[in-house]
XYZ file of C-alpha atoms in Angstrom:
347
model
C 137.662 93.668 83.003
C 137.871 97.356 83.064
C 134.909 98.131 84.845
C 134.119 96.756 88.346
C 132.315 93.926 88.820
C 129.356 94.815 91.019
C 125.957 93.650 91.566
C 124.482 95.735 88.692
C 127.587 94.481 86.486
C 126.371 91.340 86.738
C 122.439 92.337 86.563
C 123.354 94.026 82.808
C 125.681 90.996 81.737
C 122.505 88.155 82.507
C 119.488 90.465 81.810
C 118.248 90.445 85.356
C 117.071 92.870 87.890
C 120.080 93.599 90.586
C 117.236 92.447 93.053
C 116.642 89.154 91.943
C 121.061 89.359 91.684
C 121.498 90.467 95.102
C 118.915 87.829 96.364
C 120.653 84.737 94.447
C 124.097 85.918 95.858
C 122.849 86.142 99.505
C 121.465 82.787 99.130
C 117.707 83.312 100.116
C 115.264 81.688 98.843
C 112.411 82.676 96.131
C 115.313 82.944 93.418
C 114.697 79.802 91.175
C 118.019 77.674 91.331
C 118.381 77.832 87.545
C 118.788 82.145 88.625
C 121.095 81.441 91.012
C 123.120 79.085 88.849
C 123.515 81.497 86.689
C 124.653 84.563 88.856
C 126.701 82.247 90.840
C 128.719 80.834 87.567
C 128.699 84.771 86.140
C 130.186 85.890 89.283
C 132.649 83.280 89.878
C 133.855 83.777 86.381
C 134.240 87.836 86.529
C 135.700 87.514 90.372
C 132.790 89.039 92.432
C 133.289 89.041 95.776
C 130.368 89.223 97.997
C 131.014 90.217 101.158
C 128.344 88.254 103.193
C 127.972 85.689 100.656
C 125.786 82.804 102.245
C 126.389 79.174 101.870
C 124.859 77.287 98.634
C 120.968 75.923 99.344
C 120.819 72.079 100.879
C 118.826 69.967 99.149
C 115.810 70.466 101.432
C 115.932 74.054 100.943
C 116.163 73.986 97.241
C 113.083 71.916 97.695
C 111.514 74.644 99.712
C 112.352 76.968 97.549
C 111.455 75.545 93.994
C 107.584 75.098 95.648
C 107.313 78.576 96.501
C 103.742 80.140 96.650
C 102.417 81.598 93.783
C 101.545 85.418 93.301
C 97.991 86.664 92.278
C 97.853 89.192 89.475
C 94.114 90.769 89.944
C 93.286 92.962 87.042
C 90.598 94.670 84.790
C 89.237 92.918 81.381
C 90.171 96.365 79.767
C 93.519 96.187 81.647
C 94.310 93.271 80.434
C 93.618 94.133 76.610
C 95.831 96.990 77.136
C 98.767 96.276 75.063
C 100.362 99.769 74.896
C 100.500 100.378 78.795
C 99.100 97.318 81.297
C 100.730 94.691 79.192
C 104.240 96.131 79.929
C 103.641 96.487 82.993
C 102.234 93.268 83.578
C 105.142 92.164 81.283
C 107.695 93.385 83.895
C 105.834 92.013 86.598
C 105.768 88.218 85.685
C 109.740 88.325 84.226
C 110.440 89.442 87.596
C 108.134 86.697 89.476
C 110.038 84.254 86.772
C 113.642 85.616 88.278
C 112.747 85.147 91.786
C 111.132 81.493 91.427
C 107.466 82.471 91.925
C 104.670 81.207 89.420
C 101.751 83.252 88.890
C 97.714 83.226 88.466
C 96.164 86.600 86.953
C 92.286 86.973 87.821
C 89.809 89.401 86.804
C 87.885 89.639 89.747
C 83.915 91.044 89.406
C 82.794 93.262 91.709
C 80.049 91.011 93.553
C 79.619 91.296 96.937
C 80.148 87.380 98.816
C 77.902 85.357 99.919
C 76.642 84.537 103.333
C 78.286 81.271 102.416
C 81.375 83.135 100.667
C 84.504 83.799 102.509
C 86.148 86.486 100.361
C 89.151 84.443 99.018
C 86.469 82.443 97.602
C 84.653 85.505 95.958
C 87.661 86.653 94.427
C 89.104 83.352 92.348
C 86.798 79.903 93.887
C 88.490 77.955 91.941
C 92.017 78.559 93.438
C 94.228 76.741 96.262
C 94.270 79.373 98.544
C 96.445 77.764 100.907
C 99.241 78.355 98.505
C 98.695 82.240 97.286
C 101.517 84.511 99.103
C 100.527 87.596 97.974
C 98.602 89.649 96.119
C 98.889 92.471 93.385
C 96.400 94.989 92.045
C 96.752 96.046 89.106
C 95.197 99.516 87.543
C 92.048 100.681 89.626
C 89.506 97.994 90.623
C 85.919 98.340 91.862
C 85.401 99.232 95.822
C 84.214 95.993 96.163
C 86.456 93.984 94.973
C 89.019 95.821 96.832
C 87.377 95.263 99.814
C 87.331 91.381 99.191
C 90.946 91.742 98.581
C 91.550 93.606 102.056
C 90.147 91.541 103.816
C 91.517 87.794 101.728
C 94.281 88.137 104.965
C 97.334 88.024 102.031
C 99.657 90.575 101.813
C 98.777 92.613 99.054
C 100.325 95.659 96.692
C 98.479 98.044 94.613
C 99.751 99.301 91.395
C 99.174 102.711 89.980
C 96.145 103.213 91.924
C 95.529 105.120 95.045
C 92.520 103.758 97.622
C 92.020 105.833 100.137
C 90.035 103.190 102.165
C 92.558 100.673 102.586
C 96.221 100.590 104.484
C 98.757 98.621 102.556
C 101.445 99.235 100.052
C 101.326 101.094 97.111
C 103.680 101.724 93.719
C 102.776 103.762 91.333
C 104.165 106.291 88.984
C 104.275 110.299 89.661
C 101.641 110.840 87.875
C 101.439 114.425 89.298
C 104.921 115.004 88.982
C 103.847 114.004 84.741
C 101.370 116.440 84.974
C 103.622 118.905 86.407
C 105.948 118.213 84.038
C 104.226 118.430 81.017
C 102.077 121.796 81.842
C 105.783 123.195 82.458
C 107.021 122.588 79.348
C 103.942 123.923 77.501
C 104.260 127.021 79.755
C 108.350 127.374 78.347
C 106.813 127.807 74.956
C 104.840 130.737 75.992
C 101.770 128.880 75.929
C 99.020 130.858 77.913
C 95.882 129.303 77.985
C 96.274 125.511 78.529
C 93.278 122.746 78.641
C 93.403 118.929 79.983
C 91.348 116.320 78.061
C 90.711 113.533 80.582
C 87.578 111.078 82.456
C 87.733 111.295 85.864
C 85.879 107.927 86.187
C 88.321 106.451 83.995
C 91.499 106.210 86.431
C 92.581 107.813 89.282
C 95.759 108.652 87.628
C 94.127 110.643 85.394
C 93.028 112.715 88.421
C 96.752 112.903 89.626
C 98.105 114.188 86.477
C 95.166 116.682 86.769
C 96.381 117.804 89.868
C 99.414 118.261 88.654
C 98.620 120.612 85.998
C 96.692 122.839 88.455
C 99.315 123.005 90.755
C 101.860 124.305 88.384
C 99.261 126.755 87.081
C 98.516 127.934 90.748
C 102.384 129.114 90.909
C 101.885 131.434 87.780
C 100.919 135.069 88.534
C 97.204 135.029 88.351
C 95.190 135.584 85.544
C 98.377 135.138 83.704
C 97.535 132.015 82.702
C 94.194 129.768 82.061
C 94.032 126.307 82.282
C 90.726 124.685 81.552
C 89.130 121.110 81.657
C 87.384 119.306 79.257
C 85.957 116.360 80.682
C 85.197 113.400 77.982
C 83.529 109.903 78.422
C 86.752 107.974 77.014
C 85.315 104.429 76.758
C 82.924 105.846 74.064
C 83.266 108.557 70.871
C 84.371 111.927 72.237
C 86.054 113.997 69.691
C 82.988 115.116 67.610
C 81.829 116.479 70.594
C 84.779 117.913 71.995
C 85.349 119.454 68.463
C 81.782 121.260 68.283
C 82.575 122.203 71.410
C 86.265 124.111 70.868
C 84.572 125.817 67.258
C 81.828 127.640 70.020
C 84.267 129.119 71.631
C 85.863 131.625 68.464
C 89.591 131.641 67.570
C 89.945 134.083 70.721
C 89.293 131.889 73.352
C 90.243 128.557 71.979
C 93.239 127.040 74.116
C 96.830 126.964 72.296
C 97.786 124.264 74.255
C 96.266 120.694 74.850
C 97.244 118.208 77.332
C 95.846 114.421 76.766
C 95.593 112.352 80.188
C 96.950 109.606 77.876
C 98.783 109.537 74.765
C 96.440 108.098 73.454
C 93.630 110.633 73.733
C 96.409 113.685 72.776
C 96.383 111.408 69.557
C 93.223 111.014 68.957
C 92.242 114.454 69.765
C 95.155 115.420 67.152
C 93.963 113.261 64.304
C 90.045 114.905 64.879
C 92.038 118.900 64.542
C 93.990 117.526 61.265
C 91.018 115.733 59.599
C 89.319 118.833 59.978
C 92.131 120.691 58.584
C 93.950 121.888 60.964
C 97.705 121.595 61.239
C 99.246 120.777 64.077
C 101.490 122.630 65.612
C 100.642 125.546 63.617
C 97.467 125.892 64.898
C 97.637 124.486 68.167
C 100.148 122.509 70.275
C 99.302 118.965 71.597
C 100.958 116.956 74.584
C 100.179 113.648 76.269
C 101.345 111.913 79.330
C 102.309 107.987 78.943
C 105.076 107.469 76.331
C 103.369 104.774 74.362
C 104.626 103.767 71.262
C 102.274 105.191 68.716
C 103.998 108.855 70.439
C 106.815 108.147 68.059
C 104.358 107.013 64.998
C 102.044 109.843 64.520
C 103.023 112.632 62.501
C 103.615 115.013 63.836
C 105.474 113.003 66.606
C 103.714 113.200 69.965
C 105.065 115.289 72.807
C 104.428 113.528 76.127
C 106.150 112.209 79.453
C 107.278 108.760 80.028
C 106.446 106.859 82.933
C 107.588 103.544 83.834
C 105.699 100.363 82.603
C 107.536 97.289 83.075
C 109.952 98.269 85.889
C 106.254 99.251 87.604
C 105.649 95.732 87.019
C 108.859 94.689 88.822
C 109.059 97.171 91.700
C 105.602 95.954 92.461
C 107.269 92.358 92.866
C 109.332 93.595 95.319
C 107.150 95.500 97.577
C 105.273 92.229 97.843
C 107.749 89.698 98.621
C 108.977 92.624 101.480
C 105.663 92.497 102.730
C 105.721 88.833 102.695
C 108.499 89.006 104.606
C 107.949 91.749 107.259
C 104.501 91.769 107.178
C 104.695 94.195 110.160
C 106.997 96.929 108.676
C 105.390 99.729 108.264
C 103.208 100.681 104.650
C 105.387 102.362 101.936
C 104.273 104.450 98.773
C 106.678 104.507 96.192
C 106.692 106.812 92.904
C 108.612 106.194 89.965
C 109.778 109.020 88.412
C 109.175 110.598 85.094
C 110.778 112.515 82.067
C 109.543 114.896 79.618
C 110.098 113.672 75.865
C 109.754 116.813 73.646
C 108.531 116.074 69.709
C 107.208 117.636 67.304
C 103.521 118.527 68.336
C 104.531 120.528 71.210
């Protein structure tokens, strides 16, 4: 070999996460045996030496280990028929439960209050074994009340991309200000000096973030040097008519020459309304999302944006359960994935 053998060696060489590596060499359990086969045979076979390598599993502890507890998913209907974002994610999430030895259940909870008669395990999923859930994680933004019911279910539980101000636990998410940041840089490199956000605040509370991050970097600038304005949109139902009539009141003048989607997919929408009306993009105005979804690199002109993280989301939110789940007292940790700026065509 002319590379050293380490642990992320031998993560690349089987296609798993150097967690789920590092936890089959250490011999712990919630690493299916057929995992730890695997690294173990791998590792022999490239000479890895692991310096506190624990003894092989007994029988009884395979045992133990192969009827771990299973992890609850709890996500939105619309969530779940995200295929672009919340299925990768989700994606990442249940190869890395699959790794590690853990079967799952995904609910979509609905945000009824229990019953005198309820406890709130039952209000969430009634029709599970509660006795064997481990853990729980939230995916995407939920209802108040369901995350209430899930505070209080006495399981350690994660939330992912979403912030809740109301509850103490652990939370992983992507820098979503950090994307808005980003992104309102960029547009600012090009000279770009009055700059608007198309988002729903209702929609997501990362929307919000990546808000947030736009203003900040536009507080920085010398003021009135640049303008960045908001144009709030209902995105679960037609918007771009509107928003179109809209932009056209305002005169060439005041128009923005910059537009920042809180998605990718509203930046493409929004671009496909401008070009069926005629209007060329870049030419006569740039257009940037946030996400990195596929369709960025299908539309023509290709989409500017920022990608965040989708299925290692999915897997660092594995993580921060199962360490919950085993130090439930440590204390709560918020972790942000970071993000990169992917420059196209349209901006």
């Amino acid at each position: 070999m002319s590379r050293k053998v380490s642990i992320r060696v031998l993560a690349e060489e089987l296609g798993l996460s150097k967690y789920a590596v590092s936890r089959a060499l250490s011999g712990k359990s919630g690493v299916s045996e057929a995992t730890r086969q695997r690294v173990m045979e791998l590792a022999k076979t490239l000479g890895y030496q692991h310096r506190q390598q624990a003894p092989a599993l007994q029988t009884g502890e395979r045992e133990q280990a192969s009827s771990a507890p299973y992890i609850l998913v709890c996500m939105s209907h619309a969530h779940s028929a995200n295929a672009v974002y919340w299925q990768r994610v989700l994606n990442g999430l249940l190869r890395s439960c699959d790794e590690l030895g853990y079967p799952t259940i995904i609910v979509s909870p609905e945000p009824e209050p229990a019953r005198a008669d309820q406890s709130p395990q039952q209000a969430i999923a009634p029709h599970l074994d509660w006795s064997r859930c481990g853990g729980i994680v939230v995916m995407g933004n939920l209802p108040e009340a369901v995350l209430s019911l899930i505070a209080r279910a006495e399981r350690p539980y994660v939330l992912v991309d979403h912030t809740d101000d109301l509850t103490s636990c652990d939370k992983v998410n992507n820098d979503n200000i950090e994307a808005g940041a980003a992104i309102t840089r960029h547009l600012l490199s090009l000279k770009c000096r009055h700059i608007a956000m198309i988002t729903d605040e209702t929609w997501s509370p990362s929307f919000e973030d990546r808000l947030t991050g736009a203003r900040i970097t536009i507080s920085r600038q010398p003021e009135g040097a640049v303008k960045l304005t908001e144009w709030r949109i209902r995105y679960g139902a037609p918007w771009e008519q509107s928003l179109y009539e809209r932009m056209l009141e305002l005169g060439p003048a005041s128009r923005p020459d910059a537009w920042i989607g809180a998605n990718d997919d509203i930046a493409i929408r929004w671009m496909r309304k401008l070009q069926s009306e005629g209007h060329a993009i870049p030419a006569f105005t740039r257009i940037a999302g946030i996400d990195n979804v596929e369709a960025a690199t299908l539309v023509t002109p290709s989409l500017t944006t920022v990608n965040l993280c989708k299925e290692e989301l999915g897997q660092r939110a594995v993580e921060a359960l199962i360490r919950r789940m085993e130090r439930p007292g440590a204390p709560t940790e918020t972790i942000h994935l970071s993000t990169r700026l992917i420059v196209r065509d349209s901006a």
